[in-house]
CSV table of C-alpha atoms in Angstrom, one decimal:
chain,number,residue,atom,x,y,z
G,920,MET,CA,104.3,75.7,104.3
G,921,GLY,CA,106.1,72.9,106.1
G,922,ASN,CA,109.8,72.1,106.5
G,923,LYS,CA,109.7,69.4,103.7
G,924,ILE,CA,109.2,72.0,100.9
G,925,ASN,CA,112.5,72.1,99.1
G,926,THR,CA,111.9,71.6,95.5
G,927,ASN,CA,111.5,73.5,92.2
G,928,GLU,CA,108.1,71.9,91.6
G,929,LEU,CA,105.3,73.5,93.6
G,930,LEU,CA,101.6,74.1,93.6
G,931,ILE,CA,100.4,77.2,95.3
G,932,LYS,CA,96.6,76.9,96.0
G,933,ASN,CA,93.7,79.1,97.0
G,934,GLY,CA,95.5,82.4,97.2
G,935,ARG,CA,94.4,85.7,95.7
G,936,VAL,CA,96.7,85.7,92.7
G,937,ILE,CA,97.6,89.2,91.5
G,938,ASP,CA,99.7,89.4,88.3
G,939,PRO,CA,99.4,93.0,87.0
G,940,LEU,CA,101.2,92.4,83.7
G,941,ASN,CA,98.7,89.7,82.7
G,942,GLU,CA,95.8,91.4,84.4
G,943,ILE,CA,95.1,88.6,86.8
G,944,ASP,CA,93.4,89.3,90.1
G,945,SER,CA,91.4,86.3,91.3
G,946,VAL,CA,91.5,83.4,93.7
G,947,CYS,CA,93.2,80.6,91.8
G,948,ASP,CA,96.3,78.4,91.8
G,949,VAL,CA,99.9,78.7,90.5
G,950,LEU,CA,101.8,75.7,89.3
G,951,ILE,CA,105.6,75.8,89.0
G,952,GLU,CA,107.5,73.0,87.2
G,953,ALA,CA,111.3,72.8,86.7
G,954,GLY,CA,111.6,76.1,88.5
G,955,LYS,CA,109.5,78.0,85.9
G,956,ILE,CA,105.9,79.2,85.8
G,957,CYS,CA,103.8,76.5,84.2
G,958,GLU,CA,100.2,77.4,84.7
G,959,VAL,CA,98.0,79.9,86.5
G,960,GLY,CA,94.3,79.0,87.1
G,961,LYS,CA,93.1,75.6,88.1
G,962,PRO,CA,95.8,73.2,87.1
G,963,HIS,CA,94.6,69.6,86.7
G,964,LYS,CA,97.9,68.2,87.9
G,965,GLU,CA,98.1,67.1,91.5
G,966,LEU,CA,101.3,67.1,93.5
G,967,PRO,CA,102.2,65.4,96.8
G,968,GLU,CA,101.2,67.2,100.0
G,969,GLU,CA,104.8,68.3,100.7
G,970,LYS,CA,104.8,70.2,97.4
G,971,VAL,CA,101.6,72.1,97.9
G,972,ILE,CA,101.3,75.5,99.6
G,973,ASP,CA,97.9,76.6,100.9
G,974,ALA,CA,97.8,80.3,100.4
G,975,SER,CA,94.2,80.8,101.6
G,976,GLY,CA,93.6,84.4,102.8
G,977,LYS,CA,96.9,85.6,101.3
G,978,ILE,CA,98.0,87.4,98.2
G,979,VAL,CA,100.2,85.5,95.7
G,980,CYS,CA,102.1,87.6,93.3
G,981,PRO,CA,105.3,87.7,91.2
G,982,GLY,CA,108.4,88.0,93.3
G,983,PHE,CA,109.3,91.6,94.4
G,984,ILE,CA,112.1,93.4,92.6
G,985,ASP,CA,114.2,96.1,94.4
G,986,MET,CA,116.2,98.0,91.9
G,987,HIS,CA,118.2,99.9,94.5
G,988,VAL,CA,120.0,98.3,97.4
G,989,HIS,CA,123.5,98.6,99.0
G,990,PHE,CA,125.0,95.4,100.1
G,991,ARG,CA,128.4,97.0,100.9
G,992,GLU,CA,130.5,94.2,99.4
G,993,PRO,CA,133.3,94.5,98.5
G,994,GLY,CA,134.8,96.8,101.1
G,995,ASP,CA,132.4,97.3,104.0
G,996,GLU,CA,131.4,93.7,104.9
G,997,GLU,CA,131.1,94.7,108.6
G,998,GLU,CA,128.0,96.7,107.6
G,999,GLU,CA,126.4,94.2,105.2
G,1000,THR,CA,127.4,91.4,102.8
G,1001,ILE,CA,125.8,90.0,99.7
G,1002,ARG,CA,124.9,87.0,101.9
G,1003,SER,CA,123.4,88.8,104.8
G,1004,GLY,CA,121.6,91.3,102.5
G,1005,SER,CA,120.2,88.4,100.4
G,1006,HIS,CA,118.8,86.8,103.5
G,1007,ALA,CA,117.2,90.1,104.5
G,1008,ALA,CA,115.8,90.5,101.0
G,1009,VAL,CA,113.9,87.2,100.9
G,1010,ALA,CA,112.5,87.9,104.4
G,1011,GLY,CA,111.0,91.0,102.9
G,1012,GLY,CA,109.6,89.2,99.9
G,1013,TYR,CA,112.2,90.2,97.4
G,1014,THR,CA,113.3,87.7,94.8
G,1015,SER,CA,115.5,90.0,92.8
G,1016,VAL,CA,117.7,92.9,93.9
G,1017,VAL,CA,120.1,95.3,92.2
G,1018,CYS,CA,123.3,96.3,94.0
G,1019,MET,CA,124.6,99.8,93.6
G,1020,PRO,CA,128.3,100.3,92.7
G,1021,ASN,CA,129.4,102.7,95.5
G,1022,THR,CA,131.5,100.0,97.2
G,1023,ASP,CA,135.2,100.0,98.0
G,1024,PRO,CA,136.6,99.3,95.4
G,1025,THR,CA,133.9,100.6,93.1
G,1026,ILE,CA,132.0,98.2,90.9
G,1027,GLN,CA,133.3,99.5,87.6
G,1028,ASP,CA,134.6,96.6,85.5
G,1029,GLU,CA,133.5,93.2,84.3
G,1030,THR,CA,135.4,91.4,87.1
G,1031,SER,CA,133.5,93.3,89.9
G,1032,ILE,CA,130.2,92.7,88.1
G,1033,GLU,CA,130.9,89.0,87.9
G,1034,PHE,CA,132.0,89.0,91.6
G,1035,VAL,CA,128.6,90.3,92.7
G,1036,HIS,CA,126.8,87.8,90.6
G,1037,ARG,CA,128.9,84.9,91.8
G,1038,MET,CA,128.4,85.8,95.5
G,1039,GLY,CA,124.7,86.1,94.8
G,1040,ARG,CA,124.6,82.6,93.2
G,1041,GLN,CA,126.6,81.1,96.1
G,1042,THR,CA,124.2,82.5,98.7
G,1043,ARG,CA,121.2,80.9,96.9
G,1044,LYS,CA,118.6,83.3,98.2
G,1045,THR,CA,117.5,86.1,95.9
G,1046,HIS,CA,118.6,86.9,92.3
G,1047,VAL,CA,121.4,89.4,92.7
G,1048,TYR,CA,122.1,91.9,89.9
G,1049,ALA,CA,124.5,94.8,89.8
G,1050,MET,CA,124.8,98.2,88.2
G,1051,GLY,CA,128.2,99.4,87.2
G,1052,ALA,CA,129.6,102.9,87.8
G,1053,LEU,CA,128.9,105.5,85.1
G,1054,THR,CA,132.4,107.0,85.6
G,1055,LYS,CA,135.7,105.7,86.9
G,1056,ASP,CA,135.8,105.7,90.7
G,1057,ARG,CA,132.5,107.6,90.5
G,1058,LYS,CA,134.5,110.8,90.1
G,1059,GLY,CA,132.5,112.1,87.2
G,1060,VAL,CA,135.4,112.7,85.0
G,1061,GLU,CA,136.1,109.7,82.8
G,1062,LEU,CA,133.5,107.2,81.6
G,1063,SER,CA,133.8,103.6,82.9
G,1064,GLU,CA,134.1,100.5,80.8
G,1065,MET,CA,130.4,100.2,80.2
G,1066,GLY,CA,130.7,97.8,77.3
G,1067,LEU,CA,132.7,95.3,79.3
G,1068,MET,CA,130.3,95.6,82.2
G,1069,ALA,CA,127.3,95.2,79.9
G,1070,GLY,CA,128.9,92.0,78.5
G,1071,ALA,CA,129.3,90.7,82.1
G,1072,GLY,CA,125.6,91.2,82.8
G,1073,ALA,CA,125.3,94.7,84.4
G,1074,VAL,CA,121.7,95.8,84.3
G,1075,GLY,CA,122.5,99.6,84.2
G,1076,PHE,CA,124.9,102.3,85.2
G,1077,THR,CA,125.0,104.8,88.0
G,1078,ASP,CA,127.3,106.9,90.2
G,1079,ASP,CA,124.7,106.5,93.0
G,1080,GLY,CA,125.7,108.3,96.1
G,1081,THR,CA,126.6,111.3,94.1
G,1082,GLY,CA,125.3,113.0,91.0
G,1083,LEU,CA,127.3,113.3,87.8
G,1084,GLN,CA,128.1,117.0,87.9
G,1085,ASP,CA,129.6,117.6,84.5
G,1086,ALA,CA,126.9,118.0,81.8
G,1087,SER,CA,129.3,117.1,78.9
G,1088,VAL,CA,130.3,113.9,80.6
G,1089,MET,CA,126.7,113.0,81.3
G,1090,ARG,CA,125.8,113.6,77.7
G,1091,LYS,CA,128.6,111.2,76.7
G,1092,ALA,CA,127.4,108.6,79.2
G,1093,LEU,CA,123.9,108.8,77.9
G,1094,LYS,CA,125.1,108.3,74.3
G,1095,TYR,CA,127.4,105.4,75.3
G,1096,ALA,CA,124.8,103.6,77.4
G,1097,SER,CA,122.3,103.8,74.5
G,1098,MET,CA,124.6,101.5,72.5
G,1099,PHE,CA,123.8,98.7,74.9
G,1100,GLY,CA,120.1,99.5,75.6
G,1101,LEU,CA,120.8,99.7,79.3
G,1102,VAL,CA,119.4,102.2,81.8
G,1103,VAL,CA,121.3,105.2,83.2
G,1104,SER,CA,120.3,105.8,86.8
G,1105,GLN,CA,121.0,109.2,88.2
G,1106,HIS,CA,121.3,110.3,91.8
G,1107,CYS,CA,120.0,113.8,91.1
G,1108,GLN,CA,122.0,116.2,93.2
G,1109,ASP,CA,123.8,119.4,92.0
G,1110,ASN,CA,126.6,119.7,94.6
G,1111,SER,CA,126.9,123.5,94.0
G,1112,LEU,CA,123.4,123.8,95.5
G,1113,ALA,CA,123.5,120.9,97.9
G,1114,GLY,CA,126.7,122.0,99.5
G,1115,ASN,CA,127.2,120.3,102.9
G,1116,GLY,CA,123.5,120.1,103.6
G,1117,VAL,CA,122.3,117.3,105.8
G,1118,ILE,CA,118.5,118.0,106.0
G,1119,ASN,CA,115.9,119.8,103.8
G,1120,ALA,CA,116.7,123.5,103.5
G,1121,GLY,CA,114.1,125.8,104.9
G,1122,PHE,CA,112.8,127.1,108.2
G,1123,ASN,CA,113.3,123.8,109.9
G,1124,SER,CA,117.0,123.6,109.1
G,1125,THR,CA,117.5,127.2,110.3
G,1126,LEU,CA,115.7,126.3,113.5
G,1127,LEU,CA,117.8,123.2,114.2
G,1128,GLY,CA,121.0,124.9,113.2
G,1129,LEU,CA,121.8,122.3,110.6
G,1130,PRO,CA,123.0,123.0,107.0
G,1131,GLY,CA,120.1,122.6,104.5
G,1132,MET,CA,120.0,120.9,101.2
G,1133,SER,CA,117.8,122.8,98.7
G,1134,PRO,CA,115.2,120.9,96.7
G,1135,LEU,CA,116.7,122.7,93.7
G,1136,ALA,CA,119.8,120.6,94.0
G,1137,GLU,CA,117.7,117.6,93.0
G,1138,GLU,CA,115.4,119.4,90.5
G,1139,LEU,CA,118.1,121.2,88.6
G,1140,MET,CA,120.1,118.1,87.8
G,1141,LEU,CA,117.0,116.2,86.9
G,1142,TRP,CA,115.9,119.0,84.5
G,1143,ARG,CA,119.4,119.2,82.9
G,1144,ASP,CA,119.5,115.4,82.3
G,1145,ILE,CA,116.1,115.4,80.7
G,1146,GLN,CA,117.1,118.2,78.3
G,1147,LEU,CA,120.3,116.3,77.5
G,1148,ASN,CA,118.3,113.1,76.8
G,1149,LYS,CA,115.7,114.8,74.5
G,1150,SER,CA,117.6,113.9,71.4
G,1151,ILE,CA,119.6,110.9,72.6
G,1152,LYS,CA,116.5,109.0,74.1
G,1153,THR,CA,118.5,106.7,76.3
G,1154,LYS,CA,116.6,104.8,79.1
G,1155,TYR,CA,117.0,107.4,81.9
G,1156,HIS,CA,116.0,106.7,85.5
G,1157,ALA,CA,115.8,109.2,88.3
G,1158,GLN,CA,116.6,107.6,91.6
G,1159,HIS,CA,114.7,108.2,94.9
G,1160,ILE,CA,112.9,111.4,93.9
G,1161,SER,CA,111.7,113.4,96.9
G,1162,THR,CA,110.2,116.8,95.8
G,1163,LYS,CA,107.1,118.2,94.2
G,1164,GLY,CA,109.3,120.0,91.7
G,1165,SER,CA,110.9,116.7,90.6
G,1166,VAL,CA,107.4,115.2,90.1
G,1167,ASP,CA,106.4,118.1,87.9
G,1168,ILE,CA,109.5,117.8,85.8
G,1169,ILE,CA,109.1,114.1,85.2
G,1170,ARG,CA,105.4,114.4,84.5
G,1171,ARG,CA,106.1,117.0,81.8
G,1172,ALA,CA,108.9,114.9,80.3
G,1173,LYS,CA,106.7,111.9,80.1
G,1174,GLN,CA,104.0,113.9,78.4
G,1175,GLU,CA,106.6,115.0,75.8
G,1176,GLY,CA,107.5,111.4,75.2
G,1177,ILE,CA,111.0,111.6,76.6
G,1178,PRO,CA,112.2,108.2,78.0
G,1179,VAL,CA,112.3,108.8,81.8
G,1180,THR,CA,111.3,106.7,84.7
G,1181,CYS,CA,111.7,107.2,88.4
G,1182,GLU,CA,111.4,105.6,91.9
G,1183,VAL,CA,110.4,106.5,95.4
G,1184,THR,CA,111.2,105.1,98.9
G,1185,PRO,CA,108.8,104.3,101.8
G,1186,HIS,CA,110.5,106.9,104.0
G,1187,HIS,CA,109.9,109.7,101.5
G,1188,LEU,CA,106.2,108.7,101.4
G,1189,LEU,CA,105.8,108.5,105.2
G,1190,LEU,CA,108.2,110.8,107.0
G,1191,ASN,CA,108.6,114.6,106.8
G,1192,GLU,CA,111.4,117.0,107.7
G,1193,GLN,CA,110.0,117.5,111.2
G,1194,THR,CA,111.1,114.0,112.3
G,1195,VAL,CA,114.7,115.2,112.5
G,1196,ALA,CA,113.8,117.6,115.4
G,1197,GLU,CA,115.4,115.2,118.0
G,1198,TYR,CA,118.6,114.9,115.9
G,1199,ASP,CA,118.1,111.2,115.5
G,1200,THR,CA,120.5,110.1,112.8
G,1201,ASN,CA,118.1,107.3,111.7
G,1202,TYR,CA,116.2,110.1,110.0
G,1203,LYS,CA,119.3,111.3,108.1
G,1204,MET,CA,119.1,110.2,104.5
G,1205,ASN,CA,120.0,111.5,101.1
G,1206,PRO,CA,117.9,112.9,99.6
G,1207,PRO,CA,116.7,114.3,102.9
G,1208,LEU,CA,113.1,114.1,104.2
G,1209,ARG,CA,111.0,116.9,102.8
G,1210,THR,CA,107.8,118.7,103.5
G,1211,GLU,CA,104.2,117.5,103.7
G,1212,GLU,CA,103.5,119.2,100.4
G,1213,ASP,CA,106.3,117.1,98.8
G,1214,ILE,CA,104.8,113.9,100.3
G,1215,ALA,CA,101.4,114.7,99.0
G,1216,ALA,CA,102.9,115.3,95.5
G,1217,LEU,CA,104.7,112.0,95.6
G,1218,LYS,CA,101.6,110.1,96.5
G,1219,GLU,CA,99.6,111.9,93.8
G,1220,ALA,CA,102.4,110.9,91.3
G,1221,VAL,CA,102.1,107.3,92.4
G,1222,LYS,CA,98.4,107.5,91.8
G,1223,GLU,CA,98.8,109.0,88.4
G,1224,GLY,CA,101.5,106.5,87.3
G,1225,VAL,CA,104.2,109.1,87.1
G,1226,ILE,CA,106.3,107.2,89.5
G,1227,ASP,CA,107.3,103.8,88.1
G,1228,ALA,CA,109.0,101.8,90.9
G,1229,LEU,CA,109.0,101.4,94.6
G,1230,ILE,CA,112.4,100.8,96.1
G,1231,THR,CA,114.0,100.6,99.6
G,1232,ASP,CA,117.4,102.2,99.0
G,1233,HIS,CA,118.5,99.7,101.7
G,1234,ALA,CA,121.6,101.4,103.1
G,1235,PRO,CA,123.1,99.6,106.1
G,1236,HIS,CA,125.6,101.3,108.5
G,1237,LEU,CA,127.3,100.4,111.7
G,1238,GLN,CA,125.6,101.5,114.9
G,1239,SER,CA,128.8,103.3,115.9
G,1240,GLU,CA,128.6,105.3,112.7
G,1241,LYS,CA,125.0,106.3,113.3
G,1242,GLU,CA,125.8,107.3,116.9
G,1243,LEU,CA,128.0,110.1,115.6
G,1244,GLU,CA,126.7,113.7,115.7
G,1245,PHE,CA,124.1,114.5,113.1
G,1246,LEU,CA,126.5,116.4,111.0
G,1247,TYR,CA,129.0,113.6,110.8
G,1248,ALA,CA,126.8,110.5,110.8
G,1249,PRO,CA,126.4,108.8,107.3
G,1250,PHE,CA,123.3,109.1,105.2
G,1251,GLY,CA,120.9,106.2,104.8
G,1252,ILE,CA,118.6,103.6,106.5
G,1253,ILE,CA,117.8,99.9,105.9
G,1254,GLY,CA,114.5,98.9,104.5
G,1255,LEU,CA,114.2,95.4,102.9
G,1256,GLU,CA,112.5,93.7,105.8
G,1257,SER,CA,110.0,96.4,106.5
G,1258,ALA,CA,109.2,97.7,103.0
G,1259,LEU,CA,105.9,95.8,102.3
G,1260,PRO,CA,103.9,97.0,105.3
G,1261,LEU,CA,105.3,100.6,105.0
G,1262,PHE,CA,104.2,100.8,101.3
G,1263,GLU,CA,100.8,99.3,102.4
G,1264,LYS,CA,100.5,102.0,105.0
G,1265,ALA,CA,101.5,104.8,102.7
G,1266,LEU,CA,99.6,103.8,99.6
G,1267,ILE,CA,96.9,101.2,100.4
G,1268,GLU,CA,95.6,102.3,103.8
G,1269,ASP,CA,95.4,105.9,102.6
G,1270,GLY,CA,93.5,104.8,99.5
G,1271,ILE,CA,96.0,106.1,97.0
G,1272,ILE,CA,96.2,102.9,94.8
G,1273,GLU,CA,95.0,99.3,94.8
G,1274,TRP,CA,97.0,96.2,95.4
G,1275,SER,CA,97.4,95.5,91.7
G,1276,GLU,CA,99.0,98.9,91.1
G,1277,LEU,CA,101.3,98.6,94.1
G,1278,ILE,CA,102.4,95.1,93.1
G,1279,ALA,CA,103.1,96.3,89.5
G,1280,MET,CA,105.5,98.9,91.0
G,1281,LEU,CA,107.3,96.1,92.8
G,1282,THR,CA,107.4,93.6,89.9
G,1283,CYS,CA,106.7,94.2,86.2
G,1284,ARG,CA,107.5,97.9,86.0
G,1285,PRO,CA,111.0,97.6,87.6
G,1286,ALA,CA,111.6,94.5,85.5
G,1287,GLU,CA,111.0,96.4,82.3
G,1288,ILE,CA,113.2,99.3,83.4
G,1289,LEU,CA,116.1,96.9,84.1
G,1290,GLY,CA,115.5,94.8,81.0
G,1291,ILE,CA,114.9,91.6,82.8
G,1292,ASN,CA,111.2,91.3,82.0
G,1293,ASP,CA,111.9,88.4,79.7
G,1294,THR,CA,112.4,86.2,82.7
G,1295,LYS,CA,111.1,88.2,85.8
G,1296,GLY,CA,108.2,90.3,86.9
G,1297,SER,CA,105.1,88.3,86.0
G,1298,PHE,CA,103.5,84.8,86.0
G,1299,THR,CA,103.8,84.5,82.2
G,1300,LYS,CA,104.4,80.8,81.3
G,1301,GLY,CA,108.1,80.0,81.1
G,1302,LYS,CA,109.3,82.8,83.3
G,1303,TRP,CA,111.2,82.1,86.5
G,1304,GLY,CA,109.1,80.6,89.3
G,1305,ASP,CA,109.7,83.7,91.6
G,1306,VAL,CA,106.7,84.2,93.9
G,1307,THR,CA,106.0,86.3,96.9
G,1308,ILE,CA,103.1,85.2,99.3
G,1309,PHE,CA,102.0,87.7,101.9
G,1310,ASP,CA,99.1,88.3,104.3
G,1311,PRO,CA,97.9,91.9,103.8
G,1312,GLU,CA,95.9,91.8,107.0
G,1313,GLU,CA,98.5,90.4,109.5
G,1314,LYS,CA,99.4,93.0,112.1
G,1315,TRP,CA,102.8,93.1,113.7
G,1316,GLN,CA,105.3,95.5,115.2
G,1317,ILE,CA,108.6,96.4,113.5
G,1318,ASP,CA,111.5,95.3,115.7
G,1319,VAL,CA,115.0,96.0,114.3
G,1320,ASN,CA,116.5,93.6,116.8
G,1321,LYS,CA,114.7,90.7,114.9
G,1322,PHE,CA,116.0,91.8,111.5
G,1323,ILE,CA,118.2,89.4,109.5
G,1324,SER,CA,120.2,92.3,108.1
G,1325,LYS,CA,123.5,93.0,109.9
G,1326,ALA,CA,122.4,96.6,110.4
G,1327,ARG,CA,119.8,98.2,112.7
G,1328,ASN,CA,119.6,101.8,111.4
G,1329,CYS,CA,115.9,102.0,110.8
G,1330,PRO,CA,113.6,104.9,111.9
G,1331,PHE,CA,110.5,102.7,111.9
G,1332,HIS,CA,111.4,100.6,114.9
G,1333,GLY,CA,108.4,100.1,117.1
G,1334,TRP,CA,105.8,101.0,114.4
G,1335,ASN,CA,102.7,99.0,114.4
G,1336,VAL,CA,102.0,97.9,110.9
G,1337,LYS,CA,99.9,95.6,108.7
G,1338,GLY,CA,101.0,93.3,105.9
G,1339,ARG,CA,103.7,90.5,106.3
G,1340,VAL,CA,105.5,88.2,104.0
G,1341,SER,CA,104.8,84.5,104.7
G,1342,CYS,CA,106.8,82.9,101.9
G,1343,THR,CA,109.3,83.8,99.3
G,1344,ILE,CA,109.9,81.4,96.4
G,1345,VAL,CA,112.9,81.7,94.0
G,1346,GLY,CA,113.1,79.5,91.0
G,1347,GLY,CA,110.5,77.2,92.4
G,1348,GLU,CA,112.4,76.8,95.7
G,1349,VAL,CA,111.1,78.1,99.1
G,1350,ARG,CA,113.9,80.5,100.1
G,1351,TYR,CA,112.0,82.0,103.0
G,1352,SER,CA,109.1,80.9,105.1
G,1353,SER,CA,107.8,82.7,108.2
G,1354,GLU,CA,106.9,79.3,109.7
G,1355,ARG,CA,110.5,78.3,109.6
G,1356,ASN,CA,112.2,81.6,110.5
């Protein structure tokens, strides 16, 4: 992967190609022409040396898709920008990301959707998509202009950062969104139960003297939305689920044929509520870290296929904000540059699933939820030449001081991990190479 590679025509040779959608898992080659997938197998066409990538000993798969990131633009560019976030994304192997609308001002009209897309195109790193707000200013009272945002290219709608509290407004939102065939993503949190909680409610919160957030706050809203959607049958997606109860609710809904999908983060698969004992705000996130029983249920749900997508919920903050007292520090951590080895640790090393299943949750399954599977998520001929190449055996230590992201709020600093991205290709162009960065 030399410095001369800068073209939308590439031949990736000798890698273990895993394309879950097309049921490919073998050592072969991938040919990209005019920025699109041309052939997978043993192409007869030969390219000049500078257009060939030798992926021996590495996994070659469709580009990762993160359907849940916060790039803080517009409004909080000191924390992250679409440019800095996009650079971090390709370093983590992500060729497509979806920005949440809880910015300042809120992403809630066609102009703000177009702004996000334009900034993404100008950065020329990863494909940048956006979800629009479900309600105006994310206040949960009046529906946003979903039709105009859909026309501008929004891939879904959410009030992420807060749950839509009013059931009647949520019912209208589900009905309205169904007209456009786009997904409604919900941050499941009933504020009457969550209150001012900052960690998981229970013995640990009492011991630490911190207000707790009941798992029922997540589960009650999730159950309510599924009941609302029984007859409407809109594409409904539960964001960053964290409890055993949520898993049970979603499992039953899927068995009943109700259209519901969900996602999980690496931190909810690897960290439990005990980690907040030192009051380190890098362990403060929403939903909060839960119990070992919850973690076991989440992993079992991944194994069963109940959980559809793996996401980072990349949430950058200033160091000065995270240095506030635990009660007042903001929720959230960054995750784009460390996600792959953490998912490997949680799911591959523990024998929960195989690589093909993990890659599906990073590629074709989120692409289908977002409705971008006509161009992304697999190596089907004619789709975008988006490729992630990584070494599943490379050992390294996570060092936040070497991250490309502007932020450093990561609880995994110093962890020894395995699995590292070596090359990220977007539209046939190398947008990240570990040999050059």
